[in-house]
Short mmCIF file of C-alpha atoms in Angstrom, two decimals:
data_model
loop_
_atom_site.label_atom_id
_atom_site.label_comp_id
_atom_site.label_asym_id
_atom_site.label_seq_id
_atom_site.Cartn_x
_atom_site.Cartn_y
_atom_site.Cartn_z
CA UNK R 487 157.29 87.12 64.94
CA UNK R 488 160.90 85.28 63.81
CA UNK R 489 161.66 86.79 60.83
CA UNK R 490 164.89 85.31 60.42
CA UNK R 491 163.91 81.70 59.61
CA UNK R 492 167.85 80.04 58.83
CA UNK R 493 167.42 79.46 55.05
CA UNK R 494 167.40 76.21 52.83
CA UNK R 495 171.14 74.82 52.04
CA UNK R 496 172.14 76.76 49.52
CA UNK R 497 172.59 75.29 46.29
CA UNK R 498 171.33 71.58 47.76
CA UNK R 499 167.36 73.31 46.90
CA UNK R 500 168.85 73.72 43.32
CA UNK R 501 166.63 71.73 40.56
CA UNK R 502 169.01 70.73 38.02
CA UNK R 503 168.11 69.50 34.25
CA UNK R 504 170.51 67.83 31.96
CA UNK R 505 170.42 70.85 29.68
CA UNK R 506 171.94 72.80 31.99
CA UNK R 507 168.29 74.91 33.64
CA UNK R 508 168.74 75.27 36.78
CA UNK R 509 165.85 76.65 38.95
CA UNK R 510 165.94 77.79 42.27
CA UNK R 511 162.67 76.81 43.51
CA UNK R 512 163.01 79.01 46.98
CA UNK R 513 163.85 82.36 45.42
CA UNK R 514 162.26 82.02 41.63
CA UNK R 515 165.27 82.73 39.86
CA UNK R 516 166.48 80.48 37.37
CA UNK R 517 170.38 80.32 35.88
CA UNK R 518 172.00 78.45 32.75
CA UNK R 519 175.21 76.46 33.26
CA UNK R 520 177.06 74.93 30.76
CA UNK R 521 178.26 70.97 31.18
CA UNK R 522 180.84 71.42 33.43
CA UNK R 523 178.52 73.89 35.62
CA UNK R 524 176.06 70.79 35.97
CA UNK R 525 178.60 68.69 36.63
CA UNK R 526 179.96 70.35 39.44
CA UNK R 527 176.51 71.23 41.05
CA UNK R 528 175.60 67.63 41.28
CA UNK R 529 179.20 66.74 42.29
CA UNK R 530 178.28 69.86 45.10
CA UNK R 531 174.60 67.83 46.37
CA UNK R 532 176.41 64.79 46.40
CA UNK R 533 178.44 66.73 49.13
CA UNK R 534 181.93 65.77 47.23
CA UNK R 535 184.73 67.75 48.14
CA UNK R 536 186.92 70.34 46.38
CA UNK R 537 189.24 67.79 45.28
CA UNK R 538 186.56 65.10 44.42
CA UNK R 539 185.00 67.40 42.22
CA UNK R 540 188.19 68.11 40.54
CA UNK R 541 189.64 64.67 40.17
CA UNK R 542 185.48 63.69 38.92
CA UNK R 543 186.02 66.66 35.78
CA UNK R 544 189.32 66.06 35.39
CA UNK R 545 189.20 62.50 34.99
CA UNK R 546 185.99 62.51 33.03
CA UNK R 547 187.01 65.66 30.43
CA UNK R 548 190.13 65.98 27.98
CA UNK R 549 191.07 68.60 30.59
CA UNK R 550 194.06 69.54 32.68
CA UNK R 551 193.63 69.65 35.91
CA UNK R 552 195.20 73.15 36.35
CA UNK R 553 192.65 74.40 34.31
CA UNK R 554 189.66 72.46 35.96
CA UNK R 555 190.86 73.73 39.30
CA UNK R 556 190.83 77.58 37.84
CA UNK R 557 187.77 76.83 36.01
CA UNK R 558 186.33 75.47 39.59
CA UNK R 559 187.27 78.63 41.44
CA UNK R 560 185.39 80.76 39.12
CA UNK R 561 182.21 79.05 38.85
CA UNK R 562 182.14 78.79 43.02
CA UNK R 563 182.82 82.62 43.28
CA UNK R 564 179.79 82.90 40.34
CA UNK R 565 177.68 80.68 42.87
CA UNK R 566 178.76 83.00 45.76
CA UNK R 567 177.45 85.99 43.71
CA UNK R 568 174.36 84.84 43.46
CA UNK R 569 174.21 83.26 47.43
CA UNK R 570 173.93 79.90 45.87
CA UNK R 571 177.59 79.00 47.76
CA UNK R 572 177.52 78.88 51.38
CA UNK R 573 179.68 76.84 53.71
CA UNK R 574 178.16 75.20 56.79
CA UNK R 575 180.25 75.25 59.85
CA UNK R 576 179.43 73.24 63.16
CA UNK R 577 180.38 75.62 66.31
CA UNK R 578 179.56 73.88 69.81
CA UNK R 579 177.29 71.38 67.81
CA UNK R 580 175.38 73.79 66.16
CA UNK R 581 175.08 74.10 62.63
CA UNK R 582 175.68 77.94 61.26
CA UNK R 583 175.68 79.31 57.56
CA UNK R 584 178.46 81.18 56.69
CA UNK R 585 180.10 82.24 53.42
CA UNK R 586 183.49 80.57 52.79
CA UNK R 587 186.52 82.79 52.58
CA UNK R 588 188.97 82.43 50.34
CA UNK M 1324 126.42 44.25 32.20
CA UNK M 1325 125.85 47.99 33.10
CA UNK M 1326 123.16 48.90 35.17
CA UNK M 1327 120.73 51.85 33.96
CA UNK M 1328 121.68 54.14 37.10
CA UNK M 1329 125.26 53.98 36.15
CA UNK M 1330 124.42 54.80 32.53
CA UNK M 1331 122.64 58.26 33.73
CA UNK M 1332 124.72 61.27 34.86
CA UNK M 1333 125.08 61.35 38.48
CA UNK M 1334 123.31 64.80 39.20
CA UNK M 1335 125.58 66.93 41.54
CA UNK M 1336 124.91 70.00 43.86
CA UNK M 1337 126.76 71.92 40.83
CA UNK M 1338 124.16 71.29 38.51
CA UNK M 1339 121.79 74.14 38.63
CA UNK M 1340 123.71 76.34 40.71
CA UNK M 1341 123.66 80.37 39.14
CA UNK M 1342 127.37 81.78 40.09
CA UNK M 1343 127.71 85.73 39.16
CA UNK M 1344 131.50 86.77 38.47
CA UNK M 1345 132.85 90.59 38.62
CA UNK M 1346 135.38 92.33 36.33
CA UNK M 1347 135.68 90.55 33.31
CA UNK M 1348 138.37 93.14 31.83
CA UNK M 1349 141.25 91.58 30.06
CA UNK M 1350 144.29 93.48 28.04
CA UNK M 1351 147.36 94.83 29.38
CA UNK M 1352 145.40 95.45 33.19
CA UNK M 1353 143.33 92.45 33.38
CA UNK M 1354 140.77 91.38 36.45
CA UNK M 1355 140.33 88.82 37.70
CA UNK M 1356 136.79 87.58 36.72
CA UNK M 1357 137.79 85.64 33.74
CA UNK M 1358 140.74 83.27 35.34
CA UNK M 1359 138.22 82.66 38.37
CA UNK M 1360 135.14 81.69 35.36
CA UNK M 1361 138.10 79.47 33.80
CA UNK M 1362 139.32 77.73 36.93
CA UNK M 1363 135.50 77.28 37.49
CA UNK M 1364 134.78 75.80 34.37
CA UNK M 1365 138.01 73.38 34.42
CA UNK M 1366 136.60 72.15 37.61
CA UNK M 1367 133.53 70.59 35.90
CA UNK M 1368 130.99 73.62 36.46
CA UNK M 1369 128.62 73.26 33.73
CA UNK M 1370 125.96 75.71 35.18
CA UNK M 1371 125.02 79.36 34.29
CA UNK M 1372 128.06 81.91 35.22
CA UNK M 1373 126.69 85.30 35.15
CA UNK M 1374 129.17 88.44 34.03
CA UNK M 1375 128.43 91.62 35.81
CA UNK M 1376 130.38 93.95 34.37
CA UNK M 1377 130.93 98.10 34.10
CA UNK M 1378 132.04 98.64 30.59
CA UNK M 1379 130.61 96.88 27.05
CA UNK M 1380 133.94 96.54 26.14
CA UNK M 1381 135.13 94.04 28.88
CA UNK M 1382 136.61 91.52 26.45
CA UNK M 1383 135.99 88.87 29.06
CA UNK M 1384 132.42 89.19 27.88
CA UNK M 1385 132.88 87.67 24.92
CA UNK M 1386 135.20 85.05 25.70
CA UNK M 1387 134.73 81.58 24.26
CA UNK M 1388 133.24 78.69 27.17
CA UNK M 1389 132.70 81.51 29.68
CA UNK M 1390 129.56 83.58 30.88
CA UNK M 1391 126.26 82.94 29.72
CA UNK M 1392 124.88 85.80 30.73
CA UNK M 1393 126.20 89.43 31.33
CA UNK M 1394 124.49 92.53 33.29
CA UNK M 1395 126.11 95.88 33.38
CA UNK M 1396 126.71 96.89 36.85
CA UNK M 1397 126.47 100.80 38.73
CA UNK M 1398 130.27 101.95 39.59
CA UNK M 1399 130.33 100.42 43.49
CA UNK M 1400 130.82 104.61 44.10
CA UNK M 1401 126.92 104.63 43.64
CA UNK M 1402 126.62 103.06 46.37
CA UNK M 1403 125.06 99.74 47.85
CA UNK M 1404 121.58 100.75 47.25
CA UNK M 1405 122.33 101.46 43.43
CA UNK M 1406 123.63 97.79 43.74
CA UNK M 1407 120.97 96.42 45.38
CA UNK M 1408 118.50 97.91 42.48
CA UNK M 1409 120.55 96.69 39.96
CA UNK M 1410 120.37 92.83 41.48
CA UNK M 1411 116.69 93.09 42.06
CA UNK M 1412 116.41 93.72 38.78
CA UNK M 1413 118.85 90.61 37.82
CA UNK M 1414 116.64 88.57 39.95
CA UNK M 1415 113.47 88.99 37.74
CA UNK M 1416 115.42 86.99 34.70
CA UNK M 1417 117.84 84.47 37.08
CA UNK M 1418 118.35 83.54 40.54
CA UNK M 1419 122.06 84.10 41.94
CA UNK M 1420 123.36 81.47 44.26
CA UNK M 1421 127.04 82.89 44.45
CA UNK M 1422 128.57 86.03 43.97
CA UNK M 1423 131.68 86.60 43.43
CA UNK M 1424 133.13 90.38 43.67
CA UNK M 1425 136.70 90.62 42.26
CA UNK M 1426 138.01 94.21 42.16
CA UNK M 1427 139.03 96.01 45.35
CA UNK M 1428 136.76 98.98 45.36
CA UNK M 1429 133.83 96.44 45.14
CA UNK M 1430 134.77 94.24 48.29
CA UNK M 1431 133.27 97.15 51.13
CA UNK M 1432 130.22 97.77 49.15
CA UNK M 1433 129.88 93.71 48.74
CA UNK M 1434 130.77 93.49 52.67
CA UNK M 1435 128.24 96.03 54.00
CA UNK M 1436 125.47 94.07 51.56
CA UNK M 1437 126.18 90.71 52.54
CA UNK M 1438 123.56 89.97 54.98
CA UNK M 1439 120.75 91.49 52.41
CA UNK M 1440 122.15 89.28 49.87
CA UNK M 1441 121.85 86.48 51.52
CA UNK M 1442 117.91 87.17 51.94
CA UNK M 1443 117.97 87.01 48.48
CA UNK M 1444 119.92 83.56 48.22
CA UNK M 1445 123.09 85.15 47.24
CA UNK M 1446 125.97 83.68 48.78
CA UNK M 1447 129.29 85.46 49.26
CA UNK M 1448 132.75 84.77 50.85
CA UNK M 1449 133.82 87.88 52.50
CA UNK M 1450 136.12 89.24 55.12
CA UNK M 1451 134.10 91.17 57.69
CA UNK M 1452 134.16 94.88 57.83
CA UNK M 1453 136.61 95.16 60.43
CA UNK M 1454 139.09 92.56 58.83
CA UNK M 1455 138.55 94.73 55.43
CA UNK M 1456 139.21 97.95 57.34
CA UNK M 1457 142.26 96.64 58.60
CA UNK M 1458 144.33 95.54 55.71
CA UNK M 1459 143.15 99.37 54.07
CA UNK M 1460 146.46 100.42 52.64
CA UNK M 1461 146.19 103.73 54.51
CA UNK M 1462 147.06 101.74 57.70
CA UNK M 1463 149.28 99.15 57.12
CA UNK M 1464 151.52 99.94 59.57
CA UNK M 1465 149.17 99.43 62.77
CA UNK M 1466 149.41 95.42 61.45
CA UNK M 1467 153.05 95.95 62.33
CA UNK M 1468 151.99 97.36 65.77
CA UNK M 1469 149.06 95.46 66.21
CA UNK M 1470 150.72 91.66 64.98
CA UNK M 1471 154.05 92.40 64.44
CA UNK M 1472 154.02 91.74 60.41
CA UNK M 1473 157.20 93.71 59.85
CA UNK M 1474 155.86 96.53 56.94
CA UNK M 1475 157.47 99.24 54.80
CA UNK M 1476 157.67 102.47 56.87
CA UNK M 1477 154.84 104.98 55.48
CA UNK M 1478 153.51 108.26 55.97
CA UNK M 1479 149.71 109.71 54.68
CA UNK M 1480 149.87 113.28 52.80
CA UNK M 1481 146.65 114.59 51.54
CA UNK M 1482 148.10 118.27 49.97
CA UNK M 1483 150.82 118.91 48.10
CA UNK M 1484 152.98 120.94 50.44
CA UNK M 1485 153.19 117.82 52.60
CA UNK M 1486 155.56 116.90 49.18
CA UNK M 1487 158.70 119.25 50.78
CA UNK M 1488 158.54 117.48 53.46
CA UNK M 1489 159.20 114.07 52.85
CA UNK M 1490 162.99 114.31 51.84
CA UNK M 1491 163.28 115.40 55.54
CA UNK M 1492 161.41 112.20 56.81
CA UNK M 1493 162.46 108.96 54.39
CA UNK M 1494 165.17 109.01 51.67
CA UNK M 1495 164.59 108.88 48.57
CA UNK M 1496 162.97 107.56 46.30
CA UNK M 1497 159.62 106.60 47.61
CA UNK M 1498 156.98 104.84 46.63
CA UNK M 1499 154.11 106.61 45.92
CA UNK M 1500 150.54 104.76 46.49
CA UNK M 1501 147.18 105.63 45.95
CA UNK M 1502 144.22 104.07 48.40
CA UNK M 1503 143.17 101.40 45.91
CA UNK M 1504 145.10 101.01 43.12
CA UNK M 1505 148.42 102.61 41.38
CA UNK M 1506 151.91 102.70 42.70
CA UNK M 1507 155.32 104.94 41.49
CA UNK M 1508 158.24 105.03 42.30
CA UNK M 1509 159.59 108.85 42.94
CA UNK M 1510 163.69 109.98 42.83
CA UNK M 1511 163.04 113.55 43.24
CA UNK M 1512 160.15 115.77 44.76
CA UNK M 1513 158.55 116.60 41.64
CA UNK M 1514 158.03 113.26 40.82
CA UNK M 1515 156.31 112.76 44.16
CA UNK M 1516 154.27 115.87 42.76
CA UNK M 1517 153.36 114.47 39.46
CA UNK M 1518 152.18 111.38 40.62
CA UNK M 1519 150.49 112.39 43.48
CA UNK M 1520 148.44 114.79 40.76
CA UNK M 1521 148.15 111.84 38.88
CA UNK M 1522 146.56 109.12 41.72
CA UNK M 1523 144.66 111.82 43.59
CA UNK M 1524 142.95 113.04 40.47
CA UNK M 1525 142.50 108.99 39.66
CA UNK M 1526 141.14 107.53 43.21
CA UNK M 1527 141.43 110.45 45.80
CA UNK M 1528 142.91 110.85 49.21
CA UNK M 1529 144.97 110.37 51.03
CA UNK M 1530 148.11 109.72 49.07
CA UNK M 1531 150.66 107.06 51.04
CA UNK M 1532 154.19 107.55 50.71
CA UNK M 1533 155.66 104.33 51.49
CA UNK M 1534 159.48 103.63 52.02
CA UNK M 1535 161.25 102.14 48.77
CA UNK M 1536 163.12 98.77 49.92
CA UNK M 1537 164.86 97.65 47.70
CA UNK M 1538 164.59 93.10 47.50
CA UNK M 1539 162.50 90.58 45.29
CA UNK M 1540 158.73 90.65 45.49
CA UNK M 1541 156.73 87.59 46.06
CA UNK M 1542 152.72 87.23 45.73
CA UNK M 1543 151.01 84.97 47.78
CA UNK M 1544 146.69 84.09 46.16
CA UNK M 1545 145.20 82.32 49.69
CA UNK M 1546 141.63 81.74 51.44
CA UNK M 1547 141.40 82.22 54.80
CA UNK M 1548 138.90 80.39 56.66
CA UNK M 1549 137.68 83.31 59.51
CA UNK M 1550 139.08 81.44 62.18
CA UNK M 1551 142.88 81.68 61.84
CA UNK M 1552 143.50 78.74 59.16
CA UNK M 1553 144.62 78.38 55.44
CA UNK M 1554 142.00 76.79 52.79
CA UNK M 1555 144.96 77.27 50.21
CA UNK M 1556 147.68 79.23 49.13
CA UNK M 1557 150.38 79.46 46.67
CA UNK M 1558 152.89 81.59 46.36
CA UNK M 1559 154.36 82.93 43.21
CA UNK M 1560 157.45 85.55 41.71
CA UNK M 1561 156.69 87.25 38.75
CA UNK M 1562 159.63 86.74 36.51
CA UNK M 1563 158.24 88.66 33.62
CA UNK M 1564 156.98 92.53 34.10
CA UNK M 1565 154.98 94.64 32.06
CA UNK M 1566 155.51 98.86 32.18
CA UNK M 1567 152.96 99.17 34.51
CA UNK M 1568 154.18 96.80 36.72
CA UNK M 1569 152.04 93.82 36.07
CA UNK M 1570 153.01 90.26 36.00
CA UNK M 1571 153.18 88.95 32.46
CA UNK M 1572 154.58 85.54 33.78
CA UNK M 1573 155.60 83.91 37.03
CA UNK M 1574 156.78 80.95 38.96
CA UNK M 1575 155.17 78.79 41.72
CA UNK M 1576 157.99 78.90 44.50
CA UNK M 1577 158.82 77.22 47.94
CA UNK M 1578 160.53 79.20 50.65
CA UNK M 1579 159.29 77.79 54.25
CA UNK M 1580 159.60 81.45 55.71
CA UNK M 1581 157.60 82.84 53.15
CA UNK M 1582 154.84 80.71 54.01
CA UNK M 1583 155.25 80.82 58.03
CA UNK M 1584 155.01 84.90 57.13
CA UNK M 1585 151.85 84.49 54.96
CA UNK M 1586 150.34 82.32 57.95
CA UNK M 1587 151.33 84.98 60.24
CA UNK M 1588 149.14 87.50 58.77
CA UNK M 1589 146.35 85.19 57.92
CA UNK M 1590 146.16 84.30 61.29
CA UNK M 1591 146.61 87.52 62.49
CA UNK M 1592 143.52 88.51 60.86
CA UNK M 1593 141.61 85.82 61.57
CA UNK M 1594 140.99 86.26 57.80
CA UNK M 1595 137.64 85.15 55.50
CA UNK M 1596 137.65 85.15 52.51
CA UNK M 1597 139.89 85.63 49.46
CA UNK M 1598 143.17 87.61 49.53
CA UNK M 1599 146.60 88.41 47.76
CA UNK M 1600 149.35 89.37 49.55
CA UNK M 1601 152.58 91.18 47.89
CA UNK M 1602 155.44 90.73 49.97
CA UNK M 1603 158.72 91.88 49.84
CA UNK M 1604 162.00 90.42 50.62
CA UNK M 1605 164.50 93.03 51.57
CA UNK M 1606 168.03 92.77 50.49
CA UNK M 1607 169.61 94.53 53.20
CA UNK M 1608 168.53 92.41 55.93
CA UNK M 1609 166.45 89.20 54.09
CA UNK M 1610 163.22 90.07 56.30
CA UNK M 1611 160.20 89.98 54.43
CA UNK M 1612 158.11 92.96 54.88
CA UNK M 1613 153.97 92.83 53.98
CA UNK M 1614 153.31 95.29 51.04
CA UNK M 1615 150.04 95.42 50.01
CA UNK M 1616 147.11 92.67 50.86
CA UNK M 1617 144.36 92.85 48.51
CA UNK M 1618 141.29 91.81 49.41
CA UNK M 1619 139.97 89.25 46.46
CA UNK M 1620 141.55 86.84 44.63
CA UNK M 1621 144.38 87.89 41.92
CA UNK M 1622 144.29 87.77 38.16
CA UNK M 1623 146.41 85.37 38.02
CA UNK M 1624 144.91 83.28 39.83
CA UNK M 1625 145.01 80.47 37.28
CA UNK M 1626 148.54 79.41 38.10
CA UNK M 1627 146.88 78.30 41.88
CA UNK M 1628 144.53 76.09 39.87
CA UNK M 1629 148.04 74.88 37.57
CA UNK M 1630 150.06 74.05 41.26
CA UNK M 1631 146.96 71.78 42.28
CA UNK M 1632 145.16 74.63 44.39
CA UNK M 1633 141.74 75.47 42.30
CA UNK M 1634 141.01 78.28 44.76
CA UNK M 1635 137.58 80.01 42.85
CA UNK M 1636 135.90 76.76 43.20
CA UNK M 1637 137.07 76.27 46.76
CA UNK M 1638 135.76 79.74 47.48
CA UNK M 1639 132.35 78.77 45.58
CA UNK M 1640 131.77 76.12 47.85
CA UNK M 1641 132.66 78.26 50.98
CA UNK M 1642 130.57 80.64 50.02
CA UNK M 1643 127.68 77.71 50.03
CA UNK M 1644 128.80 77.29 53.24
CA UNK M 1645 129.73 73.67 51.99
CA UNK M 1646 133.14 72.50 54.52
CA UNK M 1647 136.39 72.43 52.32
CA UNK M 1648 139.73 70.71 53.79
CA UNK M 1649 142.99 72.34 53.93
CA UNK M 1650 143.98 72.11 49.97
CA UNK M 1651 146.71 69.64 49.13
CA UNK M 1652 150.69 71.33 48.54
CA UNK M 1653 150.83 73.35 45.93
CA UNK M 1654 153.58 72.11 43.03
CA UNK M 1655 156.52 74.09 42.58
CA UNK M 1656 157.97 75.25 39.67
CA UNK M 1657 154.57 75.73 37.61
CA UNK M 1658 154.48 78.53 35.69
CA UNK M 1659 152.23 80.94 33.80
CA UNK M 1660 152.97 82.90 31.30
CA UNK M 1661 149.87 85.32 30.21
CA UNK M 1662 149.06 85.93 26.23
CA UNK M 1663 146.57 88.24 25.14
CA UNK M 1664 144.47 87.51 21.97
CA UNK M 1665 142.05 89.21 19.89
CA UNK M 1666 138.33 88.08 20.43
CA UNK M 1667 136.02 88.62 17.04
CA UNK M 1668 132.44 89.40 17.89
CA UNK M 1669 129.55 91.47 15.34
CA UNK M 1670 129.32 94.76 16.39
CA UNK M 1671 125.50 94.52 17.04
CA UNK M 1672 126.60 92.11 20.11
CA UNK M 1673 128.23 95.02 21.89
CA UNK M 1674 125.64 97.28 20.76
CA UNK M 1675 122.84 95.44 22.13
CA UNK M 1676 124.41 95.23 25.29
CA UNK M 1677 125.50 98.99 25.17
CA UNK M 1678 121.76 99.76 24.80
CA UNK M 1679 119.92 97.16 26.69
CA UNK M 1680 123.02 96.57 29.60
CA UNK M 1681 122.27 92.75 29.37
CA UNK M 1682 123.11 90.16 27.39
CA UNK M 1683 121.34 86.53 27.22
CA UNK M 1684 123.04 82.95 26.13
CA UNK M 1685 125.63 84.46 24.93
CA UNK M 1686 128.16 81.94 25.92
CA UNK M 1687 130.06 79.95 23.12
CA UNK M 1688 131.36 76.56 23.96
CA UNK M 1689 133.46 74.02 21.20
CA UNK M 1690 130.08 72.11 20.71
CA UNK M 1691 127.85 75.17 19.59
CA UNK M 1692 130.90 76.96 17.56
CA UNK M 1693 130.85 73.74 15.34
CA UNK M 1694 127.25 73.79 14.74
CA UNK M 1695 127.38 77.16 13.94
CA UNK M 1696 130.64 76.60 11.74
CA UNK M 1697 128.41 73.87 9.76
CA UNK M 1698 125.35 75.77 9.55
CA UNK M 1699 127.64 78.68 8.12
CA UNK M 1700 129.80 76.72 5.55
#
């Protein structure tokens, strides 16, 4: 038998709620993120990119964007932590799973 | 204008159908009689559900909207004839139509008797002997040789000096297993030795020493339908344990490989019948790896009836050999969370059951609590 069945996109699976539950409905966990945290998880299933996401908090929170962009970095190494984070890279057309580096 | 035929109650094949229920504990270890009574009920049963129980102080007995009847049973360690006696006897005050066994050490006992019963009109929903014999704890592994369902690697010790020499064969720590019920997990050699005292004095030999893997552990309640298929099944991870390892709440949740693993084994198998499987999802590599499978439906089975699956009364109507579809998807994201609460009943109730080992209309439902709440006030 496969056993190694290629798993769900990461944090795309993710239920979200406006209070900040967030429920991963493939592994049974379930996390708390503050507003920004929500933010940028929808920002991340709406497939925006790094800077999107930035410019989207920065422009939407009395925040500098210095501090958005450190604040950013920390919650995607949190994500990574828990193997919520996972780039997808396309190698001769095929789709593969791997964990960004920084 | 309505006409008189719509006014009646449409009388159903339910109506005056007898369904017996097993293990009707509740508490800390609870069976799983009373969540397969309550999915039962919530699916409209109305009919008599008989308890047949081992102890007077099964609190399931007693439960509001649940059996109407209760018989005390002989341990299944008497033996099938003891049973058989016992269900004779049962027959002289109510016919049985379904029987539902729920605890493991019943299932052979229930297996080997299943063609007798059904002399006597009692229906069951069983796995056959062989398919019971395989799944036995003790050899687990062969379904790894046999089907390749990746499981735990294990080794069988029936004396104590086997103990030494499992540092020398797995690394510790190790879980340690007893046939039916009961598992530990061991750091050092004398803790294999203390709880292999412990199970063997408990349920006997052998003792299985199973290799500890460390992951997340996933439950999977299901009916198989003998020929390879899936009546239903939802999968579930506890997210709230008690000491002794039982699941005090847990989640309905979706991973596509756990199911293609659960329809693996079911398949496998060729499976009848109820079953649980505990699965485990290893860390180091993200295989999962097949535990335990229990023959019977879980005790918390209730959260299958909560994601959409009501999986007692699909196994009622198997068991009348009545056809049942493939159940719809199960919702994710339903929970359960269990509560215990403290059941007040006169003294003379338990007593008259602790001397005469039955109990008659004994079941309380919201309409006769008010009448009696009237007549008492």
């Amino acid at each position: 038998m496969n056993n190694n069945y290629e798993p769900m996109a990461q944090f795309k699976r993710l239920a979200i709620s406006e209070t900040g539950f967030v429920f991963d409905p493939q592994t049974g966990y379930s996390y708390l993120v503050n507003n920004t945290g929500v933010e940028i998880l929808n920002c991340l299933k709406k497939e925006l990119s790094e800077k999107e996401i930035i410019e989207h908090i920065t422009k939407n929170y009395d925040v500098e964007e210095d501090q958005v962009e450190r604040d950013y970095e920390s919650f995607i190494l949190r994500l990574k932590d828990y193997g919520l984070y996972k780039e997808e890279l396309k190698e001769n057309g095929v789709e593969k799973q791997k964990t960004k580096e920084k | 204008m309505v006409s008189k035929s719509k006014k009646q109650k449409r009388s159903s094949w339910k109506d005056n159908l007898v369904i017996a229920v097993t293990g009707l504990a509740t508490g800390e270890n609870p069976q799983p009689g009373v969540p397969i009574i309550r999915s039962i009920r919530n699916a409209g049963f109305e009919g008599k559900i008989i308890g047949l129980v081992y102890d007077p102080l099964e609190a399931g007995i007693y439960g509001p909207n649940l059996a109407d009847e209760v018989y005390e049973m002989p341990y299944p360690s008497e033996g099938p004839e003891s049973i058989i006696a016992r269900l004779e006897h049962i027959r002289k005050h109510t016919k049985i139509d379904v029987l539902i066994p729920t605890l493991d050490s019943e299932i052979l006992p229930y297996v080997t008797l299943e063609k007798k019963l059904k002399t006597y009109g009692i229906n069951m929903y069983l796995p056959t002997r062989e398919q019971f014999m395989m799944r036995d704890k003790t050899k687990l592994d062969k379904l790894n040789e046999m089907f390749n369902i990746p499981t735990p690697h294990m080794i069988l010790i029936s004396e104590v000096k086997q103990v030494y020499e499992i540092p020398n064969k797995m690394n510790l720590p190790v879980m340690v297993k007893g046939r039916f019920y009961e598992a530990y997990k061991a750091y050092t050699v004398d803790e294999i030795i203390k709880y292999f005292n412990k199970i063997c004095t408990d349920w006997g030999l052998p003792i299985i020493i199973q290799k500890f893997l460390p992951g997340d552990e996933y439950n999977i309640a299901a009916i198989g339908d003998g020929k390879g298929g899936i009546i239903g099944a939802v999968p579930q991870k506890k997210t709230l344990i008690t000491e002794k390892g039982k699941g005090f709440a847990a989640v309905v949740v979706k991973d596509p490989a756990l199911d293609e693993f659960a329809k693996h084994v079911i398949k496998s198998l060729k499976w009848r019948g109820p079953l649980e499987l505990e699965i485990l999802k290893a860390h180091n590599d993200n295989n999962y790896y097949l535990l335990e499978m229990n023959p019977r439906l879980p005790a918390w089975v209730r959260l299958a009836e909560g994601a959409g699956q009501n999986l007692p009364m699909a196994l009622v109507k198997l068991a009348l050999g009545k056809k049942v579809p493939p159940m719809p998807p199960y919702k994710v994201g339903q929970m359960f969370i269990r509560h215990n609460e403290d059941i007040i009943v006169p003294v003379s109730t338990v007593g008259e059951l602790t001397s005469t080992s039955e109990l008659h209309n004994i079941r309380i439902t919201p309409v006769n609590q008010r009448i009696d709440s009237l007549l008492n006030n």
